[in-house]
PDB file of C-alpha atoms in Angstrom:
ATOM      1  CA  UNK A   1      44.577   8.827   2.438  1.00 69.00           C
ATOM      2  CA  UNK A   2      41.799   6.272   2.177  1.00 81.00           C
ATOM      3  CA  UNK A   3      38.479   7.508   0.688  1.00 90.00           C
ATOM      4  CA  UNK A   4      35.666   7.903   3.217  1.00 94.00           C
ATOM      5  CA  UNK A   5      32.615   5.752   2.720  1.00 96.00           C
ATOM      6  CA  UNK A   6      29.516   7.871   1.934  1.00 95.00           C
ATOM      7  CA  UNK A   7      26.793   6.758   4.375  1.00 97.00           C
ATOM      8  CA  UNK A   8      23.282   8.112   3.851  1.00 96.00           C
ATOM      9  CA  UNK A   9      21.416   8.198   7.155  1.00 97.00           C
ATOM     10  CA  UNK A  10      17.688   8.301   6.367  1.00 97.00           C
ATOM     11  CA  UNK A  11      15.272   9.258   9.170  1.00 97.00           C
ATOM     12  CA  UNK A  12      11.942  10.932  10.029  1.00 96.00           C
ATOM     13  CA  UNK A  13       9.239   9.718   7.703  1.00 94.00           C
ATOM     14  CA  UNK A  14       5.458   9.675   7.579  1.00 93.00           C
ATOM     15  CA  UNK A  15       5.042   7.241  10.409  1.00 92.00           C
ATOM     16  CA  UNK A  16       3.527   7.788  13.837  1.00 92.00           C
ATOM     17  CA  UNK A  17       7.039   6.944  15.048  1.00 94.00           C
ATOM     18  CA  UNK A  18       8.605   9.964  13.337  1.00 95.00           C
ATOM     19  CA  UNK A  19       9.949  11.506  16.585  1.00 95.00           C
ATOM     20  CA  UNK A  20      11.446   8.207  17.722  1.00 96.00           C
ATOM     21  CA  UNK A  21      13.255   8.002  14.399  1.00 97.00           C
ATOM     22  CA  UNK A  22      14.835  11.464  14.999  1.00 97.00           C
ATOM     23  CA  UNK A  23      16.223  10.367  18.363  1.00 97.00           C
ATOM     24  CA  UNK A  24      17.546   7.140  16.855  1.00 97.00           C
ATOM     25  CA  UNK A  25      19.160   8.983  13.949  1.00 97.00           C
ATOM     26  CA  UNK A  26      20.934  11.379  16.264  1.00 97.00           C
ATOM     27  CA  UNK A  27      22.401   8.347  18.112  1.00 97.00           C
ATOM     28  CA  UNK A  28      23.535   6.740  14.876  1.00 97.00           C
ATOM     29  CA  UNK A  29      25.073   9.971  13.526  1.00 97.00           C
ATOM     30  CA  UNK A  30      26.898  10.612  16.784  1.00 96.00           C
ATOM     31  CA  UNK A  31      28.231   7.027  16.857  1.00 97.00           C
ATOM     32  CA  UNK A  32      29.780   7.133  13.387  1.00 97.00           C
ATOM     33  CA  UNK A  33      33.441   7.943  13.068  1.00 96.00           C
ATOM     34  CA  UNK A  34      33.696  11.027  10.872  1.00 94.00           C
ATOM     35  CA  UNK A  35      37.337  10.067  10.026  1.00 94.00           C
ATOM     36  CA  UNK A  36      36.016   6.902   8.292  1.00 95.00           C
ATOM     37  CA  UNK A  37      32.599   7.962   7.018  1.00 97.00           C
ATOM     38  CA  UNK A  38      31.130  10.927   5.148  1.00 96.00           C
ATOM     39  CA  UNK A  39      27.710  11.252   6.755  1.00 96.00           C
ATOM     40  CA  UNK A  40      24.880  12.279   4.433  1.00 95.00           C
ATOM     41  CA  UNK A  41      21.758  13.111   6.481  1.00 95.00           C
ATOM     42  CA  UNK A  42      18.534  12.410   4.606  1.00 95.00           C
ATOM     43  CA  UNK A  43      15.430  13.644   6.391  1.00 94.00           C
ATOM     44  CA  UNK A  44      11.808  12.887   5.446  1.00 94.00           C
ATOM     45  CA  UNK A  45       9.188  15.230   6.859  1.00 92.00           C
ATOM     46  CA  UNK A  46       5.866  14.063   8.260  1.00 92.00           C
ATOM     47  CA  UNK A  47       4.247  14.953   4.954  1.00 89.00           C
ATOM     48  CA  UNK A  48       6.856  12.994   2.959  1.00 90.00           C
ATOM     49  CA  UNK A  49       9.217  15.721   1.653  1.00 90.00           C
ATOM     50  CA  UNK A  50      12.852  14.605   1.443  1.00 92.00           C
ATOM     51  CA  UNK A  51      15.689  16.927   2.294  1.00 91.00           C
ATOM     52  CA  UNK A  52      19.385  16.357   2.580  1.00 90.00           C
ATOM     53  CA  UNK A  53      21.588  18.864   4.337  1.00 88.00           C
ATOM     54  CA  UNK A  54      23.876  18.855   7.315  1.00 89.00           C
ATOM     55  CA  UNK A  55      21.033  20.540   9.228  1.00 88.00           C
ATOM     56  CA  UNK A  56      18.288  18.108   8.212  1.00 90.00           C
ATOM     57  CA  UNK A  57      17.936  16.568  11.647  1.00 92.00           C
ATOM     58  CA  UNK A  58      17.449  19.953  13.348  1.00 89.00           C
ATOM     59  CA  UNK A  59      14.950  21.061  10.654  1.00 89.00           C
ATOM     60  CA  UNK A  60      12.819  17.981  11.286  1.00 91.00           C
ATOM     61  CA  UNK A  61      13.091  18.335  15.039  1.00 90.00           C
ATOM     62  CA  UNK A  62      11.861  21.881  14.866  1.00 89.00           C
ATOM     63  CA  UNK A  63       8.909  20.930  12.715  1.00 82.00           C
ATOM     64  CA  UNK A  64       9.453  24.057  10.720  1.00 75.00           C
ATOM     65  CA  UNK A  65       8.913  24.203   6.993  1.00 73.00           C
ATOM     66  CA  UNK A  66      11.896  22.938   5.003  1.00 77.00           C
ATOM     67  CA  UNK A  67      11.851  26.354   3.275  1.00 73.00           C
ATOM     68  CA  UNK A  68      14.455  26.681   0.588  1.00 75.00           C
ATOM     69  CA  UNK A  69      16.327  23.510   1.539  1.00 75.00           C
ATOM     70  CA  UNK A  70      17.037  21.532  -1.658  1.00 75.00           C
ATOM     71  CA  UNK A  71      14.823  18.479  -1.913  1.00 81.00           C
ATOM     72  CA  UNK A  72      16.763  15.362  -2.844  1.00 86.00           C
ATOM     73  CA  UNK A  73      15.340  11.890  -3.335  1.00 86.00           C
ATOM     74  CA  UNK A  74      16.542   8.403  -4.194  1.00 90.00           C
ATOM     75  CA  UNK A  75      15.155   7.209  -7.468  1.00 88.00           C
ATOM     76  CA  UNK A  76      14.684   3.525  -8.279  1.00 90.00           C
ATOM     77  CA  UNK A  77      17.239   3.693 -11.130  1.00 89.00           C
ATOM     78  CA  UNK A  78      20.233   1.396 -10.561  1.00 92.00           C
ATOM     79  CA  UNK A  79      22.340   3.499 -12.943  1.00 89.00           C
ATOM     80  CA  UNK A  80      22.426   6.384 -10.442  1.00 88.00           C
ATOM     81  CA  UNK A  81      22.732   4.951  -6.906  1.00 88.00           C
ATOM     82  CA  UNK A  82      22.484   8.544  -5.671  1.00 87.00           C
ATOM     83  CA  UNK A  83      20.476  11.247  -4.099  1.00 85.00           C
ATOM     84  CA  UNK A  84      18.984  13.273  -6.933  1.00 87.00           C
ATOM     85  CA  UNK A  85      18.280  16.981  -6.457  1.00 84.00           C
ATOM     86  CA  UNK A  86      14.729  17.885  -7.488  1.00 79.00           C
ATOM     87  CA  UNK A  87      13.749  20.988  -9.452  1.00 78.00           C
ATOM     88  CA  UNK A  88      17.278  21.498 -10.809  1.00 76.00           C
ATOM     89  CA  UNK A  89      18.095  22.662 -14.351  1.00 79.00           C
ATOM     90  CA  UNK A  90      20.737  20.040 -14.663  1.00 80.00           C
ATOM     91  CA  UNK A  91      21.067  16.591 -13.085  1.00 81.00           C
ATOM     92  CA  UNK A  92      22.671  17.001  -9.688  1.00 83.00           C
ATOM     93  CA  UNK A  93      23.370  13.836  -7.776  1.00 85.00           C
ATOM     94  CA  UNK A  94      25.278  12.741  -4.745  1.00 88.00           C
ATOM     95  CA  UNK A  95      26.537   9.153  -4.912  1.00 91.00           C
ATOM     96  CA  UNK A  96      25.905   6.934  -1.875  1.00 94.00           C
ATOM     97  CA  UNK A  97      27.995   3.940  -0.936  1.00 96.00           C
ATOM     98  CA  UNK A  98      25.472   2.634   1.590  1.00 97.00           C
ATOM     99  CA  UNK A  99      22.291   3.759   3.275  1.00 97.00           C
ATOM    100  CA  UNK A 100      21.520   3.330   6.952  1.00 97.00           C
ATOM    101  CA  UNK A 101      17.744   3.472   7.340  1.00 97.00           C
ATOM    102  CA  UNK A 102      16.676   4.763  10.722  1.00 97.00           C
ATOM    103  CA  UNK A 103      13.002   4.966   9.906  1.00 96.00           C
ATOM    104  CA  UNK A 104      10.549   3.412  12.340  1.00 94.00           C
ATOM    105  CA  UNK A 105       7.101   1.986  11.609  1.00 91.00           C
ATOM    106  CA  UNK A 106       5.274   2.294   8.322  1.00 90.00           C
ATOM    107  CA  UNK A 107       7.352   3.252   5.280  1.00 90.00           C
ATOM    108  CA  UNK A 108      10.530   2.323   7.106  1.00 89.00           C
ATOM    109  CA  UNK A 109      10.490  -0.943   8.974  1.00 90.00           C
ATOM    110  CA  UNK A 110       7.901  -2.577   6.725  1.00 94.00           C
ATOM    111  CA  UNK A 111      10.078  -3.300   3.715  1.00 95.00           C
ATOM    112  CA  UNK A 112       8.988  -0.377   1.560  1.00 94.00           C
ATOM    113  CA  UNK A 113      12.131   1.702   1.839  1.00 95.00           C
ATOM    114  CA  UNK A 114      14.239  -1.438   1.542  1.00 96.00           C
ATOM    115  CA  UNK A 115      12.469  -2.151  -1.764  1.00 95.00           C
ATOM    116  CA  UNK A 116      13.423   1.312  -3.007  1.00 95.00           C
ATOM    117  CA  UNK A 117      17.085   0.636  -2.091  1.00 95.00           C
ATOM    118  CA  UNK A 118      16.905  -2.763  -3.848  1.00 95.00           C
ATOM    119  CA  UNK A 119      15.483  -1.174  -6.989  1.00 95.00           C
ATOM    120  CA  UNK A 120      18.131   1.576  -6.937  1.00 94.00           C
ATOM    121  CA  UNK A 121      20.860  -1.021  -6.316  1.00 95.00           C
ATOM    122  CA  UNK A 122      22.091   0.855  -3.229  1.00 96.00           C
ATOM    123  CA  UNK A 123      23.469  -1.333  -0.404  1.00 96.00           C
ATOM    124  CA  UNK A 124      21.785  -0.768   2.957  1.00 97.00           C
ATOM    125  CA  UNK A 125      22.081  -1.749   6.580  1.00 96.00           C
ATOM    126  CA  UNK A 126      19.525  -4.087   8.200  1.00 95.00           C
ATOM    127  CA  UNK A 127      17.001  -6.646   7.162  1.00 95.00           C
ATOM    128  CA  UNK A 128      15.831  -7.054   3.573  1.00 95.00           C
ATOM    129  CA  UNK A 129      12.424  -6.468   2.059  1.00 96.00           C
ATOM    130  CA  UNK A 130      10.796  -9.794   3.056  1.00 95.00           C
ATOM    131  CA  UNK A 131      12.247  -9.951   6.558  1.00 94.00           C
ATOM    132  CA  UNK A 132      11.185  -6.342   7.267  1.00 94.00           C
ATOM    133  CA  UNK A 133       7.712  -6.885   5.860  1.00 94.00           C
ATOM    134  CA  UNK A 134       7.066 -10.128   7.774  1.00 94.00           C
ATOM    135  CA  UNK A 135       8.446  -8.698  11.051  1.00 92.00           C
ATOM    136  CA  UNK A 136       6.101  -5.737  10.748  1.00 92.00           C
ATOM    137  CA  UNK A 137       3.027  -7.963  10.192  1.00 91.00           C
ATOM    138  CA  UNK A 138       2.725  -9.725  13.556  1.00 88.00           C
ATOM    139  CA  UNK A 139      -0.074 -12.087  12.363  1.00 87.00           C
ATOM    140  CA  UNK A 140       2.027 -13.328   9.384  1.00 91.00           C
ATOM    141  CA  UNK A 141       5.130 -13.560  11.557  1.00 92.00           C
ATOM    142  CA  UNK A 142       3.373 -15.745  14.094  1.00 92.00           C
ATOM    143  CA  UNK A 143       1.941 -17.940  11.381  1.00 91.00           C
ATOM    144  CA  UNK A 144       5.446 -18.492  10.048  1.00 94.00           C
ATOM    145  CA  UNK A 145       6.813 -19.239  13.511  1.00 94.00           C
ATOM    146  CA  UNK A 146       4.109 -21.836  13.979  1.00 93.00           C
ATOM    147  CA  UNK A 147       4.846 -23.333  10.557  1.00 95.00           C
ATOM    148  CA  UNK A 148       8.498 -23.605  11.577  1.00 96.00           C
ATOM    149  CA  UNK A 149       7.506 -25.214  14.938  1.00 96.00           C
ATOM    150  CA  UNK A 150       8.967 -22.335  16.934  1.00 96.00           C
ATOM    151  CA  UNK A 151       7.357 -22.347  20.392  1.00 95.00           C
ATOM    152  CA  UNK A 152       5.090 -19.367  21.088  1.00 94.00           C
ATOM    153  CA  UNK A 153       3.254 -18.160  24.133  1.00 93.00           C
ATOM    154  CA  UNK A 154      -0.535 -18.324  23.961  1.00 89.00           C
ATOM    155  CA  UNK A 155      -1.993 -15.401  22.096  1.00 85.00           C
ATOM    156  CA  UNK A 156      -5.147 -13.814  20.825  1.00 81.00           C
ATOM    157  CA  UNK A 157      -4.971 -12.238  17.404  1.00 74.00           C
ATOM    158  CA  UNK A 158      -7.414  -9.818  15.962  1.00 75.00           C
ATOM    159  CA  UNK A 159      -7.468  -7.426  13.044  1.00 73.00           C
ATOM    160  CA  UNK A 160      -7.929  -3.656  13.235  1.00 75.00           C
ATOM    161  CA  UNK A 161     -11.337  -3.935  11.441  1.00 80.00           C
ATOM    162  CA  UNK A 162     -12.486  -6.277  14.254  1.00 80.00           C
ATOM    163  CA  UNK A 163     -11.205  -3.924  16.945  1.00 74.00           C
ATOM    164  CA  UNK A 164     -13.015  -0.871  15.453  1.00 69.00           C
ATOM    165  CA  UNK A 165     -16.347  -2.675  15.579  1.00 65.00           C
ATOM    166  CA  UNK A 166     -16.136  -3.259  19.387  1.00 61.00           C
TER     167      UNK A 166
END
């Protein structure tokens, strides 16, 4: 029998789009073929705690404390390429073949989590660090489109600091 690919599905996060991420993660998890893939749910709470358990999605949806769920994180060490269990007397790790980030907004779509995967040498699904970062910054993205002579509709750009002073 062929070995199943271990796919870490990472969702939730500290973003204002936390709830949207949970809905998206449920869709991704339900779409994956469990005969081909071993699904490793990795939830990040609104306050940034990482948990990995089969029930991680329900725990985050309920907004309850993670309680005694073991916290596991990805460390930026390419020698591990794993989820590492925190607060353990011995090193406990779960190897990952690939990570599917389903984080929306800040700390997910902005290149930061992709940078962690790059440092840890873990393959991942989606755009890389630069593409994610540029796409998240609409002002920079439009400047690059203009530089590349990509036609754009007329726009008005302003920064948050300008908006707050109105």
